[in-house]
Amino acid sequence: MASGLNANKLMSEIKITQYDFDPDSTESTAVGWVDMRDFSKFLVAFFRTVGTSNITLLIKAATSAAGANAQTIVTKTISAQPNAVGDYVFLECLAEQIAQVAATSGYALRYVSAYISFATNTDEGVVTYVQGGPRFAYDGLTADYVS
């Protein structure tokens, strides 16, 4: 029997966003900048949808939502490449790691983005961000997006 209760427990404790990643390039490309001001954890998932080439995956933090003064926070060492449709890999960082890089770089880093490069410019994937440890949990951190 279905309950009329709509708990939204996870959706009030984490923020999930997804991106169709098709850069048409082999350059390391920012997926999308998100604000980490009210979160303590950041997770990136890359899911292969097209192609078979190797990837590089890292997380950078910046001083603005446009990626100004971007600094590398963590890089994924990928021993088994996600080189088939349906393969996926994860990478995460903590706000403490961002603060450490901010202290050594002298920049007030607040925004984060995954950076991905493909060995072949026709490859594609889906990238999912999960931001956790919110300062304020409330219904609606994760919401539907339909354009």
PDB file of C-alpha atoms in Angstrom:
ATOM      1  CA  MET A   1       0.000   0.000   0.000  1.00  0.00           C
ATOM      2  CA  ALA A   2       1.430   3.372  -1.018  1.00  0.00           C
ATOM      3  CA  SER A   3       1.742   6.077   1.568  1.00  0.00           C
ATOM      4  CA  GLY A   4       0.598   9.642   0.958  1.00  0.00           C
ATOM      5  CA  LEU A   5       3.709  10.828   2.791  1.00  0.00           C
ATOM      6  CA  ASN A   6       6.309  12.482   0.575  1.00  0.00           C
ATOM      7  CA  ALA A   7       9.392  12.321   2.786  1.00  0.00           C
ATOM      8  CA  ASN A   8      12.061  13.767   0.432  1.00  0.00           C
ATOM      9  CA  LYS A   9      14.633  12.708   2.997  1.00  0.00           C
ATOM     10  CA  LEU A  10      17.605  12.334   0.638  1.00  0.00           C
ATOM     11  CA  MET A  11      16.529  15.309  -1.466  1.00  0.00           C
ATOM     12  CA  SER A  12      16.794  17.511   1.618  1.00  0.00           C
ATOM     13  CA  GLU A  13      20.239  16.188   2.601  1.00  0.00           C
ATOM     14  CA  ILE A  14      22.033  16.191  -0.761  1.00  0.00           C
ATOM     15  CA  LYS A  15      21.890  18.269  -3.901  1.00  0.00           C
ATOM     16  CA  ILE A  16      22.093  16.356  -7.184  1.00  0.00           C
ATOM     17  CA  THR A  17      22.582  17.934 -10.602  1.00  0.00           C
ATOM     18  CA  GLN A  18      23.290  16.255 -13.933  1.00  0.00           C
ATOM     19  CA  TYR A  19      24.986  17.401 -17.121  1.00  0.00           C
ATOM     20  CA  ASP A  20      25.128  16.073 -20.670  1.00  0.00           C
ATOM     21  CA  PHE A  21      28.858  16.301 -21.378  1.00  0.00           C
ATOM     22  CA  ASP A  22      29.691  16.590 -25.089  1.00  0.00           C
ATOM     23  CA  PRO A  23      32.598  19.039 -25.407  1.00  0.00           C
ATOM     24  CA  ASP A  24      33.548  18.176 -29.035  1.00  0.00           C
ATOM     25  CA  SER A  25      37.148  18.607 -27.890  1.00  0.00           C
ATOM     26  CA  THR A  26      40.108  16.774 -26.412  1.00  0.00           C
ATOM     27  CA  GLU A  27      40.936  19.736 -24.136  1.00  0.00           C
ATOM     28  CA  SER A  28      40.244  19.491 -20.410  1.00  0.00           C
ATOM     29  CA  THR A  29      36.818  21.114 -20.113  1.00  0.00           C
ATOM     30  CA  ALA A  30      34.805  22.367 -17.146  1.00  0.00           C
ATOM     31  CA  VAL A  31      31.506  20.530 -16.839  1.00  0.00           C
ATOM     32  CA  GLY A  32      29.626  23.139 -14.776  1.00  0.00           C
ATOM     33  CA  TRP A  33      30.474  25.377 -11.838  1.00  0.00           C
ATOM     34  CA  VAL A  34      28.455  24.988  -8.621  1.00  0.00           C
ATOM     35  CA  ASP A  35      28.574  26.923  -5.362  1.00  0.00           C
ATOM     36  CA  MET A  36      30.078  25.053  -2.394  1.00  0.00           C
ATOM     37  CA  ARG A  37      29.415  27.794   0.179  1.00  0.00           C
ATOM     38  CA  ASP A  38      26.819  25.762   2.085  1.00  0.00           C
ATOM     39  CA  PHE A  39      28.173  22.238   1.463  1.00  0.00           C
ATOM     40  CA  SER A  40      31.034  20.199   2.919  1.00  0.00           C
ATOM     41  CA  LYS A  41      31.272  17.377   0.354  1.00  0.00           C
ATOM     42  CA  PHE A  42      31.355  17.154  -3.448  1.00  0.00           C
ATOM     43  CA  LEU A  43      31.095  13.993  -5.558  1.00  0.00           C
ATOM     44  CA  VAL A  44      31.416  13.663  -9.336  1.00  0.00           C
ATOM     45  CA  ALA A  45      30.178  10.643 -11.285  1.00  0.00           C
ATOM     46  CA  PHE A  46      31.086  10.235 -14.959  1.00  0.00           C
ATOM     47  CA  PHE A  47      28.944   7.805 -17.026  1.00  0.00           C
ATOM     48  CA  ARG A  48      30.105   6.918 -20.555  1.00  0.00           C
ATOM     49  CA  THR A  49      27.433   7.240 -23.264  1.00  0.00           C
ATOM     50  CA  VAL A  50      29.452   7.503 -26.526  1.00  0.00           C
ATOM     51  CA  GLY A  51      32.968   6.434 -27.480  1.00  0.00           C
ATOM     52  CA  THR A  52      35.802   4.334 -26.128  1.00  0.00           C
ATOM     53  CA  SER A  53      38.714   6.710 -25.559  1.00  0.00           C
ATOM     54  CA  ASN A  54      40.537   7.285 -22.285  1.00  0.00           C
ATOM     55  CA  ILE A  55      39.529  10.177 -20.055  1.00  0.00           C
ATOM     56  CA  THR A  56      41.141  12.369 -17.443  1.00  0.00           C
ATOM     57  CA  LEU A  57      39.017  13.531 -14.524  1.00  0.00           C
ATOM     58  CA  LEU A  58      39.767  16.163 -11.911  1.00  0.00           C
ATOM     59  CA  ILE A  59      38.018  18.675  -9.678  1.00  0.00           C
ATOM     60  CA  LYS A  60      38.933  22.347  -9.659  1.00  0.00           C
ATOM     61  CA  ALA A  61      37.772  25.172  -7.408  1.00  0.00           C
ATOM     62  CA  ALA A  62      37.500  28.816  -8.421  1.00  0.00           C
ATOM     63  CA  THR A  63      36.684  32.247  -7.053  1.00  0.00           C
ATOM     64  CA  SER A  64      33.635  32.762  -9.290  1.00  0.00           C
ATOM     65  CA  ALA A  65      30.882  30.822 -11.049  1.00  0.00           C
ATOM     66  CA  ALA A  66      32.713  31.651 -14.293  1.00  0.00           C
ATOM     67  CA  GLY A  67      35.779  29.678 -13.172  1.00  0.00           C
ATOM     68  CA  ALA A  68      38.111  32.578 -12.384  1.00  0.00           C
ATOM     69  CA  ASN A  69      41.448  31.634 -10.774  1.00  0.00           C
ATOM     70  CA  ALA A  70      40.657  27.890 -11.034  1.00  0.00           C
ATOM     71  CA  GLN A  71      42.905  25.669  -8.933  1.00  0.00           C
ATOM     72  CA  THR A  72      43.152  21.867  -9.052  1.00  0.00           C
ATOM     73  CA  ILE A  73      41.839  20.253  -5.869  1.00  0.00           C
ATOM     74  CA  VAL A  74      42.068  16.529  -6.683  1.00  0.00           C
ATOM     75  CA  THR A  75      42.828  14.367  -9.716  1.00  0.00           C
ATOM     76  CA  LYS A  76      41.533  10.858 -10.375  1.00  0.00           C
ATOM     77  CA  THR A  77      44.120   8.221 -11.206  1.00  0.00           C
ATOM     78  CA  ILE A  78      42.137   5.972 -13.521  1.00  0.00           C
ATOM     79  CA  SER A  79      43.630   2.499 -13.749  1.00  0.00           C
ATOM     80  CA  ALA A  80      40.612   0.869 -15.423  1.00  0.00           C
ATOM     81  CA  GLN A  81      39.287   3.381 -17.960  1.00  0.00           C
ATOM     82  CA  PRO A  82      35.520   3.831 -18.442  1.00  0.00           C
ATOM     83  CA  ASN A  83      35.889   3.034 -22.132  1.00  0.00           C
ATOM     84  CA  ALA A  84      32.610   1.269 -22.875  1.00  0.00           C
ATOM     85  CA  VAL A  85      29.065   2.616 -22.884  1.00  0.00           C
ATOM     86  CA  GLY A  86      27.678   2.129 -19.380  1.00  0.00           C
ATOM     87  CA  ASP A  87      31.050   2.326 -17.605  1.00  0.00           C
ATOM     88  CA  TYR A  88      31.324   4.898 -14.817  1.00  0.00           C
ATOM     89  CA  VAL A  89      33.852   6.347 -12.370  1.00  0.00           C
ATOM     90  CA  PHE A  90      33.654   8.583  -9.307  1.00  0.00           C
ATOM     91  CA  LEU A  91      35.782  11.335  -7.757  1.00  0.00           C
ATOM     92  CA  GLU A  92      35.121  13.405  -4.655  1.00  0.00           C
ATOM     93  CA  CYS A  93      36.575  16.125  -2.492  1.00  0.00           C
ATOM     94  CA  LEU A  94      35.859  17.797   0.821  1.00  0.00           C
ATOM     95  CA  ALA A  95      35.477  21.472   1.675  1.00  0.00           C
ATOM     96  CA  GLU A  96      38.601  21.071   3.829  1.00  0.00           C
ATOM     97  CA  GLN A  97      40.635  20.177   0.731  1.00  0.00           C
ATOM     98  CA  ILE A  98      39.315  23.264  -1.048  1.00  0.00           C
ATOM     99  CA  ALA A  99      40.243  25.382   1.998  1.00  0.00           C
ATOM    100  CA  GLN A 100      43.781  23.957   1.999  1.00  0.00           C
ATOM    101  CA  VAL A 101      44.318  24.833  -1.669  1.00  0.00           C
ATOM    102  CA  ALA A 102      42.752  28.264  -1.065  1.00  0.00           C
ATOM    103  CA  ALA A 103      45.198  28.923   1.770  1.00  0.00           C
ATOM    104  CA  THR A 104      48.246  28.004  -0.312  1.00  0.00           C
ATOM    105  CA  SER A 105      47.049  29.721  -3.503  1.00  0.00           C
ATOM    106  CA  GLY A 106      45.842  32.925  -1.844  1.00  0.00           C
ATOM    107  CA  TYR A 107      42.455  32.747  -3.599  1.00  0.00           C
ATOM    108  CA  ALA A 108      39.046  32.634  -1.907  1.00  0.00           C
ATOM    109  CA  LEU A 109      37.843  29.449  -3.626  1.00  0.00           C
ATOM    110  CA  ARG A 110      34.104  28.835  -3.442  1.00  0.00           C
ATOM    111  CA  TYR A 111      32.894  27.249  -6.703  1.00  0.00           C
ATOM    112  CA  VAL A 112      33.771  23.765  -7.980  1.00  0.00           C
ATOM    113  CA  SER A 113      33.615  21.959 -11.285  1.00  0.00           C
ATOM    114  CA  ALA A 114      34.679  18.636 -12.671  1.00  0.00           C
ATOM    115  CA  TYR A 115      37.148  18.920 -15.533  1.00  0.00           C
ATOM    116  CA  ILE A 116      37.130  16.095 -18.052  1.00  0.00           C
ATOM    117  CA  SER A 117      39.121  15.472 -21.186  1.00  0.00           C
ATOM    118  CA  PHE A 118      38.627  12.751 -23.773  1.00  0.00           C
ATOM    119  CA  ALA A 119      41.348  11.311 -25.983  1.00  0.00           C
ATOM    120  CA  THR A 120      38.872  11.526 -28.904  1.00  0.00           C
ATOM    121  CA  ASN A 121      36.743  14.626 -29.527  1.00  0.00           C
ATOM    122  CA  THR A 122      33.612  12.662 -30.504  1.00  0.00           C
ATOM    123  CA  ASP A 123      33.197  10.971 -27.113  1.00  0.00           C
ATOM    124  CA  GLU A 124      30.395  11.887 -24.706  1.00  0.00           C
ATOM    125  CA  GLY A 125      29.103  11.170 -21.241  1.00  0.00           C
ATOM    126  CA  VAL A 126      26.729  12.158 -18.496  1.00  0.00           C
ATOM    127  CA  VAL A 127      28.156  13.833 -15.412  1.00  0.00           C
ATOM    128  CA  THR A 128      26.356  13.815 -12.080  1.00  0.00           C
ATOM    129  CA  TYR A 129      27.255  16.085  -9.175  1.00  0.00           C
ATOM    130  CA  VAL A 130      26.291  15.262  -5.603  1.00  0.00           C
ATOM    131  CA  GLN A 131      26.818  17.975  -2.994  1.00  0.00           C
ATOM    132  CA  GLY A 132      26.524  16.733   0.568  1.00  0.00           C
ATOM    133  CA  GLY A 133      26.807  17.895   4.127  1.00  0.00           C
ATOM    134  CA  PRO A 134      24.576  20.945   3.692  1.00  0.00           C
ATOM    135  CA  ARG A 135      24.768  23.692   6.284  1.00  0.00           C
ATOM    136  CA  PHE A 136      20.971  23.978   6.091  1.00  0.00           C
ATOM    137  CA  ALA A 137      18.900  20.952   5.099  1.00  0.00           C
ATOM    138  CA  TYR A 138      15.560  21.733   3.528  1.00  0.00           C
ATOM    139  CA  ASP A 139      13.119  20.169   1.125  1.00  0.00           C
ATOM    140  CA  GLY A 140      14.154  21.179  -2.366  1.00  0.00           C
ATOM    141  CA  LEU A 141      17.948  20.933  -2.363  1.00  0.00           C
ATOM    142  CA  THR A 142      17.449  18.400  -5.159  1.00  0.00           C
ATOM    143  CA  ALA A 143      14.645  19.260  -7.537  1.00  0.00           C
ATOM    144  CA  ASP A 144      13.366  18.204 -10.940  1.00  0.00           C
ATOM    145  CA  TYR A 145      14.748  20.096 -13.926  1.00  0.00           C
ATOM    146  CA  VAL A 146      12.733  19.986 -17.117  1.00  0.00           C
ATOM    147  CA  SER A 147      13.341  22.493 -19.900  1.00  0.00           C
TER     148      SER A 147
END
